[in-house]
CSV table of C-alpha atoms in Angstrom, one decimal:
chain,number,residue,atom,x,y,z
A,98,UNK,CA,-10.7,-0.3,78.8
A,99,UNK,CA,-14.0,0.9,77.1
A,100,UNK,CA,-15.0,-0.6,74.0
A,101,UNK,CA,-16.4,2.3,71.1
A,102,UNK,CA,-19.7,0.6,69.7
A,103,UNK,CA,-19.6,0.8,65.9
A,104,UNK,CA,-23.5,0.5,64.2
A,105,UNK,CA,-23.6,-1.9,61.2
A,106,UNK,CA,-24.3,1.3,58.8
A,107,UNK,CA,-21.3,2.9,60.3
A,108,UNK,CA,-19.2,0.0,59.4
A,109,UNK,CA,-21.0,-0.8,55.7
A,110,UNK,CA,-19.7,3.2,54.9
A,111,UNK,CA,-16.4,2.5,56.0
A,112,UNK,CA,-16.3,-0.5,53.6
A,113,UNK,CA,-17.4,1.6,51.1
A,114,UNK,CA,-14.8,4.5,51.4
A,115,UNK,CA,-11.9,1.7,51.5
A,116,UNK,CA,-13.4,0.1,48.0
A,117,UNK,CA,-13.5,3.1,46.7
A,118,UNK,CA,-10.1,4.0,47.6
A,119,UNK,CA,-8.6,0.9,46.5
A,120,UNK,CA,-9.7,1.6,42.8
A,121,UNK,CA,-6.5,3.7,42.1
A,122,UNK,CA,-8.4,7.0,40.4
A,123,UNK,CA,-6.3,8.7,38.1
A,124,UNK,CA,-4.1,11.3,38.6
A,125,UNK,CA,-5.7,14.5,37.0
A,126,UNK,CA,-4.2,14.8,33.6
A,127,UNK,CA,-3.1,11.2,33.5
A,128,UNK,CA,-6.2,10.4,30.5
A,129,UNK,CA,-4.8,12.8,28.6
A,130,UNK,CA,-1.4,11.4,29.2
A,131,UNK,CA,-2.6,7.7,27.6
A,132,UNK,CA,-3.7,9.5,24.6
A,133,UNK,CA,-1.0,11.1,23.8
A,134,UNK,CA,1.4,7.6,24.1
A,135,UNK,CA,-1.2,5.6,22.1
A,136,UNK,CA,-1.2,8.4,19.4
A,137,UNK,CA,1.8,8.3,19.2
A,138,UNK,CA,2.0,4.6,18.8
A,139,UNK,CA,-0.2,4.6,16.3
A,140,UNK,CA,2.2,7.5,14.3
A,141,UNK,CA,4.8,5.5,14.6
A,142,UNK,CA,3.1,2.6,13.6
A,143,UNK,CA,1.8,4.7,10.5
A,144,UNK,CA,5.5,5.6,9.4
A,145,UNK,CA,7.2,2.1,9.5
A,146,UNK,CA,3.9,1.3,7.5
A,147,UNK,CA,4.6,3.7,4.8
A,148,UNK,CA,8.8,2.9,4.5
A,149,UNK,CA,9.6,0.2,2.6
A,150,UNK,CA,12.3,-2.2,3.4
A,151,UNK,CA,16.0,-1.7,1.9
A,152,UNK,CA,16.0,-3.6,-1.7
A,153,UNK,CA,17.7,-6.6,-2.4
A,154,UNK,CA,20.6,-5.2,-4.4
A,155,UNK,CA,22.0,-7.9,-7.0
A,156,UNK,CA,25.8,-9.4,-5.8
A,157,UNK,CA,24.8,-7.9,-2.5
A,158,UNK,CA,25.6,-10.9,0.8
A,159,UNK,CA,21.2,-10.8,0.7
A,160,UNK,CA,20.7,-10.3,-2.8
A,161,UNK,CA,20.2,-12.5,-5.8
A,162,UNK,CA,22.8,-13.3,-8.0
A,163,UNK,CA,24.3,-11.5,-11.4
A,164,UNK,CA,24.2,-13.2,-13.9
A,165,UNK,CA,23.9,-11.0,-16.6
A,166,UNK,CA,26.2,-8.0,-18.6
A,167,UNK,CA,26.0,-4.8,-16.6
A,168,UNK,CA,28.2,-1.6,-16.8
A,169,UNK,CA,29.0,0.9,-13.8
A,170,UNK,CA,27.8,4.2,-14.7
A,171,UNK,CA,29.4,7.5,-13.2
A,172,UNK,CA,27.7,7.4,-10.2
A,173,UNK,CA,28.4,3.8,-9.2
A,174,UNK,CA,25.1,2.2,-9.9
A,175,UNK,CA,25.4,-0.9,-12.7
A,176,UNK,CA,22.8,-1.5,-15.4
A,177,UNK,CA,22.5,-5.3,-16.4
A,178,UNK,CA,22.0,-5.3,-20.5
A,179,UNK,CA,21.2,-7.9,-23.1
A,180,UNK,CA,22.1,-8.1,-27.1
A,181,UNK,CA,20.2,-9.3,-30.2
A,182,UNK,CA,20.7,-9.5,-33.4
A,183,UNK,CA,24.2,-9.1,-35.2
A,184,UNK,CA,27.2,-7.7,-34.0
A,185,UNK,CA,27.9,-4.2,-32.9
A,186,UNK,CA,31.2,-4.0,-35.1
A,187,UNK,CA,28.8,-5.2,-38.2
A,188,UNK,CA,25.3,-3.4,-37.6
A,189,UNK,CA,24.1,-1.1,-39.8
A,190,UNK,CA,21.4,0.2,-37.1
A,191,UNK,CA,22.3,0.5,-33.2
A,192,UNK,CA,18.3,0.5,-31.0
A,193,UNK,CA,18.6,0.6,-27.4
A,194,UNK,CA,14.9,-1.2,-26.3
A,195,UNK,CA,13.3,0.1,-23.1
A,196,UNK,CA,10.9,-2.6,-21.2
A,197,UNK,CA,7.8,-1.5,-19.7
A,198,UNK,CA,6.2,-1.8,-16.7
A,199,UNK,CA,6.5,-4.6,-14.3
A,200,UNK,CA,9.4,-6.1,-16.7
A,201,UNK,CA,12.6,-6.8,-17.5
A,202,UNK,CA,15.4,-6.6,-20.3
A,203,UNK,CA,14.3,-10.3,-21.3
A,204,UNK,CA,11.0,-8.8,-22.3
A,205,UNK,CA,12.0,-7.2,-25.5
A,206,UNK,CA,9.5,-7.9,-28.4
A,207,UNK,CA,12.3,-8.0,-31.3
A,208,UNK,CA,12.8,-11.7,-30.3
A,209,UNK,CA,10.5,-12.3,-32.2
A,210,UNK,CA,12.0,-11.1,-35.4
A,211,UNK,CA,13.5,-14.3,-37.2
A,212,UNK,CA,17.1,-14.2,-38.0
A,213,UNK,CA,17.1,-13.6,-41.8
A,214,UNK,CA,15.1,-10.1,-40.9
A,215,UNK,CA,17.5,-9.4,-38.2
A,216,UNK,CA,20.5,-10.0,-40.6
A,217,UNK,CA,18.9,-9.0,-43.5
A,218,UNK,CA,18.5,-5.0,-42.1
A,219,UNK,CA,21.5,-5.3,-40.3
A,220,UNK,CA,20.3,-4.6,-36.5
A,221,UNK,CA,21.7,-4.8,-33.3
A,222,UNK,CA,19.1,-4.6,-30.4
A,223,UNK,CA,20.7,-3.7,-26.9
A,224,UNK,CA,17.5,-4.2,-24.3
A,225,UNK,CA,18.5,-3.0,-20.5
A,226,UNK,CA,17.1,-3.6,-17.2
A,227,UNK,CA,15.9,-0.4,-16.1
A,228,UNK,CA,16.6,0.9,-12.6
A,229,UNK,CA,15.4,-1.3,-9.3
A,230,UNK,CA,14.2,-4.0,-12.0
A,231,UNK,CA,16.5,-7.3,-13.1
A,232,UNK,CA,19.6,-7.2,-12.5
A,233,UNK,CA,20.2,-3.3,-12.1
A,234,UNK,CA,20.8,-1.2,-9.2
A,235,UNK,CA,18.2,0.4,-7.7
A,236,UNK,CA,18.3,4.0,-8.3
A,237,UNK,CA,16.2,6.2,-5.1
A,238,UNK,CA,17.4,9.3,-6.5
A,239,UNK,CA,15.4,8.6,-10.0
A,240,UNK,CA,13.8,11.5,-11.5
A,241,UNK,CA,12.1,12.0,-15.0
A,242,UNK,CA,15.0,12.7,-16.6
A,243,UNK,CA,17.5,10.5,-14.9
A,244,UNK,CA,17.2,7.4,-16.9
A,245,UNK,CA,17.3,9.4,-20.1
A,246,UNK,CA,21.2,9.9,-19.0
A,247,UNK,CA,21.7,6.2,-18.2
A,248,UNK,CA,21.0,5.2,-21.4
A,249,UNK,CA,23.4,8.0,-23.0
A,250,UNK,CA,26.2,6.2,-20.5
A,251,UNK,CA,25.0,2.7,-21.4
A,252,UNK,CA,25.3,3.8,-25.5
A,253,UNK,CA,29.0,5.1,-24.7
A,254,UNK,CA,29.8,2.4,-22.9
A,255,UNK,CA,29.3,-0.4,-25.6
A,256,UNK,CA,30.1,2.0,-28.1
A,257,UNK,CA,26.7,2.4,-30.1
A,258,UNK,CA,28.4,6.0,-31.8
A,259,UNK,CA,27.4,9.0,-32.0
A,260,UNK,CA,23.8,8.3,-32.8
A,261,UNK,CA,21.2,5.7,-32.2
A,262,UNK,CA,17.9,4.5,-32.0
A,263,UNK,CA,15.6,4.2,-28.9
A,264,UNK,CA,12.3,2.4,-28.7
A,265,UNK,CA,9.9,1.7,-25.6
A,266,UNK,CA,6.8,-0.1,-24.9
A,267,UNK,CA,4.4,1.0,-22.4
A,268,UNK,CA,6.3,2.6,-19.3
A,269,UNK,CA,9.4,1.9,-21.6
A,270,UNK,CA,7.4,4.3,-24.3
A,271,UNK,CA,7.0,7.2,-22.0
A,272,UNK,CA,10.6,7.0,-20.7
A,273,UNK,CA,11.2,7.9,-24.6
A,274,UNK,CA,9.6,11.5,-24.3
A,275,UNK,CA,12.5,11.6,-21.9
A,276,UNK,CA,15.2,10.7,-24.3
A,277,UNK,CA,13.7,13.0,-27.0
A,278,UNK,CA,13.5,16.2,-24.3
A,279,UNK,CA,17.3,15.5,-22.8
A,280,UNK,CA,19.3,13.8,-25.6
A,281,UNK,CA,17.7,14.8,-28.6
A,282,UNK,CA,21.4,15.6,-30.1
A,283,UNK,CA,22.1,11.5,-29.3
A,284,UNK,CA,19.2,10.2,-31.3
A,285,UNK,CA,18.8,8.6,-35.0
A,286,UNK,CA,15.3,7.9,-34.2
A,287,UNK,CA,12.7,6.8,-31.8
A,288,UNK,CA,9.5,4.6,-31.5
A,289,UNK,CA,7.0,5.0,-28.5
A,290,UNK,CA,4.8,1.6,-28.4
A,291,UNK,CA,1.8,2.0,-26.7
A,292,UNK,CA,3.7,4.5,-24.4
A,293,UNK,CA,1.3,5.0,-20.9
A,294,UNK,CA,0.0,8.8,-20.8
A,295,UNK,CA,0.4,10.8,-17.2
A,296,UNK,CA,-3.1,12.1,-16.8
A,297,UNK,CA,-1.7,15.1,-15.1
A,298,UNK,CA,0.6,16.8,-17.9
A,299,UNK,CA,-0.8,20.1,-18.2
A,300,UNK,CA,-1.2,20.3,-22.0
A,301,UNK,CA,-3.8,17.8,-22.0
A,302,UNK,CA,-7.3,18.9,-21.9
A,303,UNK,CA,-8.7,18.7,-18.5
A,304,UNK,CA,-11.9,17.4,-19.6
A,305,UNK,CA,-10.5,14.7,-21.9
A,306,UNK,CA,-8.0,13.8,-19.6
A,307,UNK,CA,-10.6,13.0,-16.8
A,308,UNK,CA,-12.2,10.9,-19.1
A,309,UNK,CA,-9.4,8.5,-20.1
A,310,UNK,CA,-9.1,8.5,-16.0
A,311,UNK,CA,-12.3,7.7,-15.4
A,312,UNK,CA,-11.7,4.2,-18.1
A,313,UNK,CA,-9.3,2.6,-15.5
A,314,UNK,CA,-10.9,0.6,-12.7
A,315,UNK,CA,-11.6,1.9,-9.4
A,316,UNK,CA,-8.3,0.4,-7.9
A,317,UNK,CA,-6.1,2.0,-10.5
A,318,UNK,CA,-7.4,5.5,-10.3
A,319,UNK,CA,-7.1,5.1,-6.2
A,320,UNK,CA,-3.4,3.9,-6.8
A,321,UNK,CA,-2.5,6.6,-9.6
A,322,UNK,CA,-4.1,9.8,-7.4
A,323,UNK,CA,-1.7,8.1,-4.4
A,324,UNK,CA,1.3,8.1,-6.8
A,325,UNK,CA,0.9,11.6,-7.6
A,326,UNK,CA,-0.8,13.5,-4.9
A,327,UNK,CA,0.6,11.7,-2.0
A,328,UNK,CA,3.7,9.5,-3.0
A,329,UNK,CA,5.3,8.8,0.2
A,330,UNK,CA,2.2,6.4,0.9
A,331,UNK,CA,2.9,4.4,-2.3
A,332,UNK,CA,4.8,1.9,-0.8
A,333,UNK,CA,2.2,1.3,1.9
A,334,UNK,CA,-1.3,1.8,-0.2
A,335,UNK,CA,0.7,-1.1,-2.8
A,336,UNK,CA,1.1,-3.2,0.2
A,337,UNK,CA,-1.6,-2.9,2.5
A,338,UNK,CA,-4.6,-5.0,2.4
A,339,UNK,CA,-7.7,-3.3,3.3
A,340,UNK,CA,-8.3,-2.1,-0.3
A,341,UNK,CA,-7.3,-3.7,-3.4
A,342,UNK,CA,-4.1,-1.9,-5.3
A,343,UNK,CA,-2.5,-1.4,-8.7
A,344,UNK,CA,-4.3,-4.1,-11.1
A,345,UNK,CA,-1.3,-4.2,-13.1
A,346,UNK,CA,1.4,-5.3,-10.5
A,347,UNK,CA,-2.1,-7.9,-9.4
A,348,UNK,CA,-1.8,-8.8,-13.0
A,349,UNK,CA,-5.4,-8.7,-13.0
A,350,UNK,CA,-6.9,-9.5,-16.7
A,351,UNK,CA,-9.6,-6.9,-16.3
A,352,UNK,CA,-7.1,-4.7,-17.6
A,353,UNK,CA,-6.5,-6.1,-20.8
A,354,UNK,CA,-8.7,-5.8,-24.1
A,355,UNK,CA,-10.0,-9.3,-25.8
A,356,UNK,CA,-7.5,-8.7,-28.4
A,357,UNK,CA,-5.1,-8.4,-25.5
A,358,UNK,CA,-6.2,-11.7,-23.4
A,359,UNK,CA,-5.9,-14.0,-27.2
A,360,UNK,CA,-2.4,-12.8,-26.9
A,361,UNK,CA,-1.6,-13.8,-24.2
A,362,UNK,CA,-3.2,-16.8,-24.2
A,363,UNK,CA,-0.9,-17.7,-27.1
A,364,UNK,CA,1.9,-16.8,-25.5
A,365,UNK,CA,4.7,-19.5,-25.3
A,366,UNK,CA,6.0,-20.1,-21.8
A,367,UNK,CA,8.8,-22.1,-22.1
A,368,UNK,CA,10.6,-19.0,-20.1
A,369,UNK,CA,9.3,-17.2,-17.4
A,370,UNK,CA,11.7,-14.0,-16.4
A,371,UNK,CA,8.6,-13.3,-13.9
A,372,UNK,CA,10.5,-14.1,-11.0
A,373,UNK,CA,14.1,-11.6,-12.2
A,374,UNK,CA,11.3,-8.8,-12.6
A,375,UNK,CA,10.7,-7.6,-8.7
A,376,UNK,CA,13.8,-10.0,-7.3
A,377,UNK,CA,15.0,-6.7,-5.8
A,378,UNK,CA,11.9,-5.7,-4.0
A,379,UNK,CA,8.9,-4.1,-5.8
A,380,UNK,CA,9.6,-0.4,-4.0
A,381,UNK,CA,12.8,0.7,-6.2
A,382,UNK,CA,11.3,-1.1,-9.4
A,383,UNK,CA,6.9,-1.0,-9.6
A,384,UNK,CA,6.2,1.2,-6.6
A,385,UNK,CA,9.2,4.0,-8.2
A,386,UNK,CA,7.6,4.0,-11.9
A,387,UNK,CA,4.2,4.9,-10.3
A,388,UNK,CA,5.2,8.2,-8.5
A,389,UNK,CA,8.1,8.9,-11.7
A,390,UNK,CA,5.4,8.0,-14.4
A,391,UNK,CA,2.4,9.7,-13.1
A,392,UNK,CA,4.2,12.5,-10.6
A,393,UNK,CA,5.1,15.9,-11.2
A,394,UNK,CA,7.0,16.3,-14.5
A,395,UNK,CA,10.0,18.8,-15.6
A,396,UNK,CA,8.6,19.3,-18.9
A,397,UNK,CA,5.5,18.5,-20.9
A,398,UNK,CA,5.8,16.1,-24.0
A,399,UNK,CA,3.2,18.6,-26.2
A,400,UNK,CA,6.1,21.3,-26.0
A,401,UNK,CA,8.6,19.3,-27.7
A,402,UNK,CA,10.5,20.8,-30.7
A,403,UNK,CA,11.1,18.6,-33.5
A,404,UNK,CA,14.2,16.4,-33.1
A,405,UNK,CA,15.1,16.1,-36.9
A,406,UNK,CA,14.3,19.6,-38.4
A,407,UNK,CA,16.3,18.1,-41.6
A,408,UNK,CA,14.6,14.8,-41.9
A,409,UNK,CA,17.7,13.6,-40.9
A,410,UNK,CA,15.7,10.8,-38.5
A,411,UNK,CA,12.1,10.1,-37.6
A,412,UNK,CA,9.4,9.5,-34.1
A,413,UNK,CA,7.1,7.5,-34.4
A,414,UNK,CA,4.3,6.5,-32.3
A,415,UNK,CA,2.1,3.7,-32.4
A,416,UNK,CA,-1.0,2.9,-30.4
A,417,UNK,CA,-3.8,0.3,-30.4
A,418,UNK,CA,-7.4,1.9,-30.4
A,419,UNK,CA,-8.8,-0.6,-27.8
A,420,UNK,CA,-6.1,-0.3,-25.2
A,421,UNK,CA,-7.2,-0.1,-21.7
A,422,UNK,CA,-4.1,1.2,-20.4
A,423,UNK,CA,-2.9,4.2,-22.4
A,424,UNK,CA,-6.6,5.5,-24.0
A,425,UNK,CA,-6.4,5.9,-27.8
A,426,UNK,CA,-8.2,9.5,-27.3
A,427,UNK,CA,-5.1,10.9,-25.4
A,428,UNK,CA,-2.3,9.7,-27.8
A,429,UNK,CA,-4.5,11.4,-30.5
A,430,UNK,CA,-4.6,14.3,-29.1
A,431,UNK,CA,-0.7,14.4,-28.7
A,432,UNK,CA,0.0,13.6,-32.1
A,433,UNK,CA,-2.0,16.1,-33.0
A,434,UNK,CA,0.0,18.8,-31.4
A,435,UNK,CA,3.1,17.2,-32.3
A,436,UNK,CA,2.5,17.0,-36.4
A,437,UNK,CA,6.6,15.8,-36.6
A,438,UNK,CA,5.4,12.4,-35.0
A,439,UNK,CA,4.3,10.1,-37.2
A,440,UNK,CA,1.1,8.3,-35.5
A,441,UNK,CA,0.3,4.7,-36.7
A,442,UNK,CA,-3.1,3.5,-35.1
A,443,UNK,CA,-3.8,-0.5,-35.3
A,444,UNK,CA,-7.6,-0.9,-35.4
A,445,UNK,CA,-8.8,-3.5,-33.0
A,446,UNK,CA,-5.4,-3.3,-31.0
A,447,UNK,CA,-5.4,-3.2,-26.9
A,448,UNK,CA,-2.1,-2.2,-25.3
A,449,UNK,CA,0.1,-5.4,-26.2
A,450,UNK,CA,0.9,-4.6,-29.5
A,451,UNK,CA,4.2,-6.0,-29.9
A,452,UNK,CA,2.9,-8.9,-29.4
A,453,UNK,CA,1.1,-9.0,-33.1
A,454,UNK,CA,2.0,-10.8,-35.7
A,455,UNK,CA,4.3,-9.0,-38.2
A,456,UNK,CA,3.8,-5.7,-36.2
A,457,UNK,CA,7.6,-5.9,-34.8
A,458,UNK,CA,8.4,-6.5,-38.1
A,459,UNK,CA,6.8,-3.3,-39.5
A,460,UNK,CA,7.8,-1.0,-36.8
A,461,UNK,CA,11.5,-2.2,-36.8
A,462,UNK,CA,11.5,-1.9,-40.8
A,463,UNK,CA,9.5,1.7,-40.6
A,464,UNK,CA,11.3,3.2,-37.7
A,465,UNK,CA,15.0,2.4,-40.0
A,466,UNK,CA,13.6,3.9,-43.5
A,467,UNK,CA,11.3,6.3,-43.5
């Protein structure tokens, strides 16, 4: 049988081909293909980034504890409360407190009124977890006007009357513009403490208004422009760790004024609530005041009517004129077009102004009888 002769350059192309058939080419389209799966990888990578993970609802089997009062409102959800001060059967004056940011119904500044004022006036003092923080149910379905209704259902429930007071520091003081727009009817009185400002109401002066945005520190003004332009990324620009976040839930001191930082330095801490605050998750409590405080409102505070066209009660707002958090120049300009509000400015004040001697004293005493 003849043998075919094969030349060495023959043979070396052959190799060649077979290499280059063993390399598996791709299928036309099939790049295109890959693409596609790893964009879509990265999507859904994006949206679990961006959902936050179910809260840790109090007296759930995962949750912490209750340990405090609470009542069920009408939707099912239970608000954990705390009482100062005398009696309800025996007050004279009923004030439902509202904490601020980042705190808790332990954080209410009329501890710090001794006894013989408390009894002396004759005040009870009912301070409540607000939604998602404490002790309280989370609320998802919060809006701007929601938690002016849960306090109307927590006065009914413990029986505050008719009327009563509300006062709220920080967060807590904007949540009163709330009270004063859906239960004005319900209200003896009200106190906004250093109560935060939403840059983007649309009574305030664009040009003023960009300036008290421009104090906060480059972190903050990324966080608040996520809260409000973009909100379903709040939970994942608060959490993620390529640029710094909110300074506040960081509890960063650059946010404070010296006044502010004395205070605190001062401050006793024989009990730390720090750990109640976020025990839920920081989503439903921190991450839900950012996109309800500096979101979209229903109304603007500047066209408020007058609560007490009779005198029959009193608003009263006051503000520190170093405060780093809610800008002097803002709360000015608000009282100004509100002339019914009764504006008290403290000279040399930052934003913690119930912490200042005497000043609970004097709002609690001017709030009753003026």
């Amino acid at each position: 049988m003849a043998t075919k002769k094969i030349s060495a350059a023959s043979a070396r192309a052959h190799t060649r081909k077979a290499k280059q058939k063993s390399s598996f080419p791709l299928p036309s389209g099939a790049f295109a293909k890959i693409l596609l799966v790893v964009l879509i990888g990265l999507l859904a990578w994006g949206y679990q980034a961006t959902r936050p993970p179910p809260p840790k609802t109090c007296g759930s089997p995962d949750g912490p504890p209750v340990t405090a009062p609470r009542i069920k409102l009408s939707d099912g959800r239970h608000l954990a409360y705390k009482e100062i001060g005398v009696s309800r059967d025996n007050a004279k004056y009923k004030i439902v407190y509202i904490h601020g940011y980042d705190g808790c119904r332990h954080y209410v500044p009329i501890n710090i009124l001794s006894q013989d004022v408390i009894e002396s006036l004759g005040v009870y003092i009912v301070s409540f977890d607000r939604p998602g923080y404490g002790e309280s149910d989370p609320n998802p379905k919060r809006t701007v006007k929601s938690l002016a209704f849960d306090i109307q259902e927590l006065a009914d429930q413990l029986g505050l009357g008719s009327k009563f007071y509300v006062m709220g520091f920080s967060m807590g003081g904007q949540a009163v513009w709330t009270c004063l727009r859906y239960i004005p009817h319900r209200l003896a009185g009200a106190a906004l403490i250093a109560p935060v400002a939403n840059y983007w109401w649309p009574r305030l002066p664009v040009n003023m208004s960009q300036e008290a945005f421009n104090l906060r520190l480059p972190q903050d003004k990324w966080t608040l422009r996520v809260a409000h332009y973009l909100p379903w990324l709040t939970y994942w620009w608060n959490t993620q760790k390529f640029f710094p976040s909110c300074s506040a839930a960081g509890r960063n001191p650059a946010i404070f004024s010296s006044k502010d930082l004395e205070l605190v330095s001062k401050q006793s801490s024989s009990q730390d609530y720090r750990a109640q605050v976020r025990q839920q998750g920081e989503y439903e409590s921190l991450h839900r005041d950012l996109m309800i405080g500096f979101g979209t409102w229903e109304f603007d505070p500047m066209d408020l009517e007058n609560p007490f066209p009779k005198t029959e009660g009193s608003v009263h707002l006051w503000q520190g004129d170093e405060d780093r958090l809610s800008p002097v120049t803002l709360q000015r300009y608000i009282a100004e077009q509100l002339p019914w509000i009764q504006y008290h400015e403290i000279p040399g004040a930052g934003h913690l102004v119930p912490m200042i001697d005497g000043i609970v004293e004097k709002i609690i005493k001017t709030l009753l009888t003026a």
